Amino acid sequence: MQTLYLVVPLAPLIGAVLAGLLGWAIGRTASHLITIAGVAVSLVASWLIFQDVLAGHTYNGSVYTWMTSGGIRFEIGFLIDTLTTMMMLVVTFVSLMVHIYTIGYMHDDPGYQRFFSYISLFTFSMLMLVMSNNFLQLFFGWEAVGLVSYLLIGFWYTKETAIYANLKAFLVNRVGDFGFILGIGLVLAYFGSLDYATVFAKAPSLAKETITLFPDAPWLLMSVICILLFIGAMGKSAQFPLHVWLPDSMEGPTPISALIHAATMVTAGIFMVARMSPLFELSDTALNFVMVIGAITALFMGFLGVVQNDIKRVVAYSTLSQLGYMTVALGASAYSVAVFHLMTHAFFKALLFLAAGSVIIAMHHNQDIRYMGGLKKYMPITWITSLIGSLALIGTPFLSGFYSKDSIIEAVKFSNLPGSGFAYFAVTVGVFVTAFYSFRMYFLVFHGKERFRDAPAHGHHDAHHDAHASHHHKPHETPWVITGPLLALALPSLAIGYMTIEPMLFGGYFGNAIYISDRHPAMQELHQHFHGAMAMGLHALATLPFWLAAAGVGLSWYFYIKRPDIPALLMRRFSFTHSMLVNKYWFDELYSALFAKGARLFGAGLWRGGDVGLIDGVVVKGTTRMIAAFSRLASAFQSGYIYHYAFAMIIGVFALVTWFARLT
């Protein structure tokens, strides 16, 4: 099986290398066939490994030792258990659907081979992250997904907005990664190892260890380590206040938006915290911090989705909100619920993004939902799959999103941490908000008046190709390479939650992969109230979250189908609130003024003081002035009269004779 473990990450890597370096030679068709084959092989291998793990076979071992320093081994290795295999299947399946979808979406793009190379490399990076058995490899995969996301968000490197977006994503993630590497550094310093098993085994003995960050203010070592590690997760998983990069990542092509938001990159932080559960369980401070940050993200990022008109940005803000839900579950020590929602969310969020891409193609790359409407009759497959994805997102009973989302709400209710009250309020209100903005988009796109004939000739283009197609043509259903992945993703969006909730949350599926302390009763309470998937779905019809979701759907229908004048009236009446939401609470402006301009002023100071003042002024110009002064002094002796030179020679000879006479 060890050979099979290597196949999983290496197959996409080989495809990425061949398409990236030889794409010009092998052509477009061969490039997509090779990369798709690589991801397909990885998916099949992941399934075989999953079956082996279900049979009770796990693996934790080193592949090779990179170096040894001071008795510490820096290794590349794999940890194959139930948590790993679940992530492997999610990443490879979603990635395969995105690869197939890309054939149709990027058909006319000149960077076709390059794009396939990037997304295959993205898959490799994420697989290396989730399969790691030590912090070194985890950090390698962590940084690799960050690097490839930079390349993909800025894929259209001639667009200024894309360049701004990928630079923003890169810099914001570096902030989080700084905290992450500090956390890893503390692990190495106090545990003397980067191996997961060694660190987890030693952690209880250091539970009371303190570290002094400020004079006379000792902190628990585990609290500091966990908070620093979570700061890394805040960057990768776009948690407040490091969330600002994720909506701008929409500047990349739609397939990569789906891949980033569903299966790679943003889920890395959630997975990491779940993997580090033996550490986080030793610090209630860290768990409370995680919960509050997640609650803020879940609620306040959801509000921003209400005012978005770009179809992809609406879905992007739903990702921010749902990542907040996962983070809240992590804070409540419901790690299995968090990764369960990660799994269900991956399917319906990829479905929503790819469906949005299908709509964008039909709209000739106009992304403004205000210029859509009535697409149901023109695009039946895209319509039904979008409806399934939207229903799953809002937590409709018996659909996949319902089981994971409602489990999060219940787990938070049972938590005994100080921040659980606020978190419960946030995730409950978030149900209504999510339902409202999700179906606002759905109704504006697929129902109501056909407004696409009124669209501007040149809307916001998601791609270079087809940019000048006539916007007056009637929309039509997209080809099978686009609708096929939609249908494939719709099936797990419908059923995966019902099928897997009992074994994943209450059947011991994760086993020793996740550790929960007896001090945190949320999962125990949740288990006592669970009576089967069917009973949970039926009971939900009488619960507050269901009626809040129904109210959100009903209100969006009334506002945008029945009375479209009301939103315009509310916009005028509450202009400040609307402006605040449109401007995303002015976080971009704040960070620009505080950090970007601050850094520029600091750099300008160094330039003026160091470069202009010291180097140019003192060193360069000072040297030239000294040489000029010496030259002027020397020129004074260059009179042009021979008797002056003879006199100088005599004086010189006299001085030399005197000097040598003194020496003897």
Coordinates of N, CA and C in Angstrom, one line a residue, residues 253-367:
P253 N -10.2 32.6 -13.0 CA -11.3 31.9 -13.8 C -12.2 31.1 -12.8
T254 N -13.4 30.9 -13.2 CA -14.4 30.3 -12.4 C -14.0 28.9 -11.9
P255 N -13.4 28.0 -12.7 CA -13.0 26.7 -12.2 C -12.1 26.8 -11.0
I256 N -11.2 27.7 -11.0 CA -10.3 27.8 -9.8 C -11.0 28.4 -8.6
S257 N -12.0 29.3 -8.9 CA -12.8 29.7 -7.8 C -13.5 28.6 -7.1
A258 N -14.0 27.6 -7.9 CA -14.6 26.4 -7.3 C -13.7 25.6 -6.6
L259 N -12.5 25.4 -7.1 CA -11.5 24.6 -6.4 C -11.0 25.2 -5.2
I260 N -10.7 26.5 -5.1 CA -10.2 27.1 -3.9 C -11.3 27.1 -2.9
H261 N -12.5 27.4 -3.2 CA -13.6 27.6 -2.2 C -14.2 26.3 -1.8
A262 N -14.0 25.2 -2.5 CA -14.7 23.9 -2.2 C -13.7 22.9 -1.5
A263 N -12.6 22.7 -2.1 CA -11.8 21.5 -1.7 C -10.4 21.8 -1.3
T264 N -9.8 22.9 -1.8 CA -8.4 23.2 -1.5 C -8.3 24.6 -0.8
M265 N -7.1 24.9 -0.3 CA -6.8 26.2 0.2 C -7.6 26.5 1.4
V266 N -8.9 27.0 1.2 CA -9.6 27.5 2.4 C -10.0 26.4 3.4
T267 N -10.0 25.1 2.9 CA -10.3 24.0 3.8 C -9.1 23.6 4.6
A268 N -7.9 24.1 4.2 CA -6.7 23.6 4.8 C -6.7 24.0 6.3
G269 N -7.1 25.2 6.6 CA -7.1 25.7 8.0 C -8.1 24.8 8.9
I270 N -9.2 24.5 8.4 CA -10.2 23.7 9.1 C -9.6 22.3 9.4
F271 N -9.0 21.7 8.3 CA -8.4 20.4 8.5 C -7.3 20.5 9.5
M272 N -6.4 21.5 9.4 CA -5.3 21.6 10.3 C -5.7 21.6 11.8
V273 N -6.7 22.4 12.1 CA -7.2 22.5 13.5 C -7.8 21.2 14.0
A274 N -8.5 20.5 13.1 CA -9.1 19.2 13.4 C -7.9 18.2 13.6
R275 N -6.9 18.2 12.8 CA -5.8 17.3 13.0 C -5.0 17.6 14.3
M276 N -5.0 18.9 14.7 CA -4.3 19.3 16.0 C -5.2 19.2 17.2
S277 N -6.3 18.5 17.1 CA -7.3 18.4 18.2 C -6.6 18.0 19.6
P278 N -5.6 17.1 19.6 CA -5.0 16.8 20.9 C -4.3 18.0 21.5
L279 N -3.9 19.0 20.7 CA -3.3 20.2 21.3 C -4.4 21.2 21.7
F280 N -5.3 21.5 20.8 CA -6.4 22.4 21.1 C -7.2 22.1 22.3
E281 N -7.4 20.8 22.5 CA -8.2 20.3 23.7 C -7.6 20.7 25.0
L282 N -6.3 21.0 25.0 CA -5.6 21.4 26.2 C -5.7 22.9 26.6
S283 N -6.4 23.6 25.7 CA -6.5 25.1 26.0 C -7.9 25.6 25.7
D284 N -8.7 25.9 26.7 CA -10.0 26.4 26.6 C -9.9 27.9 26.0
T285 N -8.8 28.6 26.3 CA -8.6 29.9 25.8 C -8.5 29.9 24.3
A286 N -7.7 29.0 23.8 CA -7.6 28.9 22.3 C -8.9 28.5 21.7
L287 N -9.6 27.6 22.3 CA -10.9 27.1 21.7 C -11.9 28.2 21.7
N288 N -12.0 29.0 22.8 CA -12.9 30.2 22.8 C -12.5 31.2 21.8
F289 N -11.2 31.4 21.6 CA -10.8 32.4 20.6 C -11.2 31.9 19.2
V290 N -11.1 30.6 18.9 CA -11.5 30.0 17.6 C -13.0 30.2 17.4
M291 N -13.8 29.9 18.5 CA -15.2 30.0 18.4 C -15.7 31.4 18.1
V292 N -15.2 32.4 18.8 CA -15.6 33.8 18.6 C -15.2 34.3 17.2
I293 N -14.0 34.0 16.8 CA -13.6 34.4 15.4 C -14.5 33.8 14.4
G294 N -14.8 32.5 14.5 CA -15.7 31.8 13.6 C -17.1 32.4 13.6
A295 N -17.6 32.8 14.8 CA -19.0 33.4 14.9 C -19.0 34.7 14.2
I296 N -18.0 35.6 14.4 CA -18.0 36.9 13.7 C -18.0 36.7 12.2
T297 N -17.2 35.8 11.8 CA -17.1 35.5 10.3 C -18.4 35.0 9.8
A298 N -19.0 34.0 10.4 CA -20.2 33.4 10.0 C -21.4 34.4 9.8
L299 N -21.5 35.4 10.8 CA -22.6 36.3 10.7 C -22.3 37.5 9.9
F300 N -21.2 38.2 10.1 CA -21.0 39.5 9.5 C -20.5 39.3 8.0
M301 N -19.9 38.2 7.6 CA -19.6 38.0 6.2 C -20.8 37.6 5.4
G302 N -21.8 37.0 6.1 CA -23.0 36.7 5.5 C -23.8 37.9 5.1
F303 N -23.8 39.0 6.0 CA -24.5 40.2 5.7 C -24.0 40.8 4.3
L304 N -22.7 40.7 4.0 CA -22.1 41.3 2.8 C -22.7 40.6 1.6
G305 N -23.1 39.4 1.7 CA -23.6 38.7 0.5 C -25.0 39.3 0.0
V306 N -25.7 40.0 0.9 CA -27.0 40.5 0.6 C -26.9 41.6 -0.4
V307 N -25.8 42.3 -0.5 CA -25.7 43.5 -1.4 C -24.9 43.2 -2.6
Q308 N -24.4 42.0 -2.8 CA -23.5 41.7 -3.9 C -24.4 41.5 -5.2
N309 N -23.8 42.0 -6.3 CA -24.5 41.8 -7.6 C -23.8 41.0 -8.6
D310 N -22.5 40.7 -8.3 CA -21.7 39.8 -9.1 C -22.0 38.4 -8.6
I311 N -22.4 37.5 -9.6 CA -22.9 36.2 -9.2 C -21.8 35.4 -8.5
K312 N -20.6 35.5 -8.9 CA -19.5 34.8 -8.2 C -19.2 35.3 -6.8
R313 N -19.4 36.6 -6.6 CA -19.1 37.2 -5.3 C -20.2 36.8 -4.3
V314 N -21.4 36.6 -4.7 CA -22.4 36.1 -3.8 C -22.1 34.8 -3.3
V315 N -21.6 33.9 -4.2 CA -21.2 32.5 -3.8 C -20.0 32.6 -2.9
A316 N -19.1 33.6 -3.2 CA -17.8 33.7 -2.4 C -18.1 34.1 -1.0
Y317 N -19.1 35.0 -0.8 CA -19.4 35.4 0.6 C -20.1 34.3 1.3
S318 N -20.8 33.5 0.6 CA -21.4 32.3 1.3 C -20.3 31.4 1.8
T319 N -19.2 31.3 1.0 CA -18.1 30.5 1.5 C -17.5 31.0 2.7
L320 N -17.3 32.4 2.8 CA -16.8 33.0 4.0 C -17.7 32.6 5.2
S321 N -19.0 32.7 5.0 CA -19.9 32.5 6.1 C -19.9 31.0 6.5
Q322 N -19.8 30.1 5.6 CA -19.8 28.7 5.9 C -18.5 28.2 6.5
L323 N -17.4 28.9 6.1 CA -16.1 28.6 6.8 C -16.2 29.1 8.3
G324 N -16.9 30.2 8.5 CA -17.2 30.6 9.9 C -17.9 29.5 10.7
Y325 N -18.9 28.9 10.1 CA -19.7 27.8 10.7 C -18.7 26.7 11.1
M326 N -17.8 26.3 10.2 CA -16.9 25.2 10.5 C -16.0 25.6 11.6
T327 N -15.5 26.8 11.6 CA -14.6 27.3 12.7 C -15.3 27.3 14.0
V328 N -16.6 27.7 14.1 CA -17.4 27.7 15.3 C -17.4 26.2 15.8
A329 N -17.7 25.3 14.9 CA -17.7 23.9 15.4 C -16.4 23.4 15.9
L330 N -15.3 23.9 15.4 CA -13.9 23.6 15.9 C -13.8 24.1 17.3
G331 N -14.3 25.3 17.5 CA -14.2 26.0 18.9 C -15.0 25.2 19.9
A332 N -16.1 24.6 19.4 CA -17.0 23.9 20.3 C -16.5 22.5 20.6
S333 N -15.3 22.1 20.1 CA -14.7 20.8 20.2 C -15.5 19.8 19.4
A334 N -16.3 20.2 18.4 CA -17.0 19.3 17.6 C -16.2 19.2 16.2
Y335 N -15.0 18.7 16.4 CA -14.1 18.6 15.2 C -14.7 17.7 14.1
S336 N -15.3 16.6 14.5 CA -15.9 15.7 13.5 C -17.1 16.4 12.7
V337 N -17.8 17.3 13.4 CA -18.9 18.0 12.8 C -18.3 19.0 11.8
A338 N -17.2 19.7 12.2 CA -16.6 20.7 11.3 C -16.1 20.0 10.0
V339 N -15.4 18.9 10.1 CA -14.9 18.3 8.9 C -16.1 17.6 8.1
F340 N -17.1 17.2 8.8 CA -18.3 16.7 8.1 C -19.0 17.9 7.3
H341 N -19.0 19.1 7.9 CA -19.5 20.2 7.1 C -18.6 20.6 6.0
L342 N -17.3 20.4 6.2 CA -16.3 20.7 5.2 C -16.6 19.8 4.0
M343 N -16.9 18.5 4.3 CA -17.1 17.5 3.2 C -18.4 17.9 2.4
T344 N -19.5 18.1 3.1 CA -20.8 18.4 2.5 C -20.7 19.7 1.7
H345 N -20.0 20.7 2.4 CA -19.9 22.0 1.7 C -19.1 21.9 0.5
A346 N -18.1 21.1 0.4 CA -17.2 21.0 -0.8 C -18.0 20.6 -2.0
F347 N -19.0 19.7 -1.8 CA -19.8 19.3 -3.0 C -20.8 20.4 -3.4
F348 N -21.6 20.9 -2.5 CA -22.6 21.9 -3.0 C -21.9 23.2 -3.3
K349 N -20.8 23.6 -2.7 CA -20.2 24.8 -3.1 C -19.5 24.7 -4.4
A350 N -18.8 23.6 -4.7 CA -18.3 23.4 -6.1 C -19.4 23.4 -7.1
L351 N -20.6 22.8 -6.7 CA -21.7 22.8 -7.6 C -22.2 24.2 -7.9
L352 N -22.3 25.1 -6.9 CA -22.8 26.4 -7.0 C -21.8 27.3 -7.9
F353 N -20.5 27.1 -7.7 CA -19.6 27.9 -8.5 C -19.6 27.4 -9.9
L354 N -19.6 26.1 -10.2 CA -19.6 25.7 -11.5 C -20.9 26.0 -12.2
A355 N -22.0 26.0 -11.5 CA -23.3 26.4 -12.1 C -23.2 27.9 -12.4
A356 N -22.6 28.7 -11.5 CA -22.4 30.1 -11.8 C -21.6 30.4 -13.0
G357 N -20.6 29.5 -13.2 CA -19.8 29.6 -14.4 C -20.6 29.3 -15.7
S358 N -21.5 28.3 -15.6 CA -22.3 27.9 -16.7 C -23.2 29.1 -17.1
V359 N -23.8 29.8 -16.1 CA -24.6 31.0 -16.3 C -23.8 32.1 -17.0
I360 N -22.5 32.3 -16.5 CA -21.7 33.3 -17.0 C -21.4 33.1 -18.5
I361 N -21.1 31.8 -18.9 CA -20.9 31.5 -20.3 C -22.2 31.8 -21.1
A362 N -23.3 31.4 -20.6 CA -24.6 31.7 -21.3 C -24.9 33.2 -21.4
M363 N -24.4 33.9 -20.5 CA -24.6 35.4 -20.5 C -23.4 36.1 -21.2
H364 N -22.6 35.3 -21.9 CA -21.5 35.9 -22.6 C -20.6 36.7 -21.7
H365 N -20.4 36.1 -20.5 CA -19.4 36.6 -19.5 C -19.8 37.9 -18.8
N366 N -21.1 38.1 -18.9 CA -21.7 39.2 -18.0 C -22.0 38.5 -16.7
Q367 N -21.5 39.0 -15.5 CA -21.7 38.4 -14.2 C -22.7 39.1 -13.3

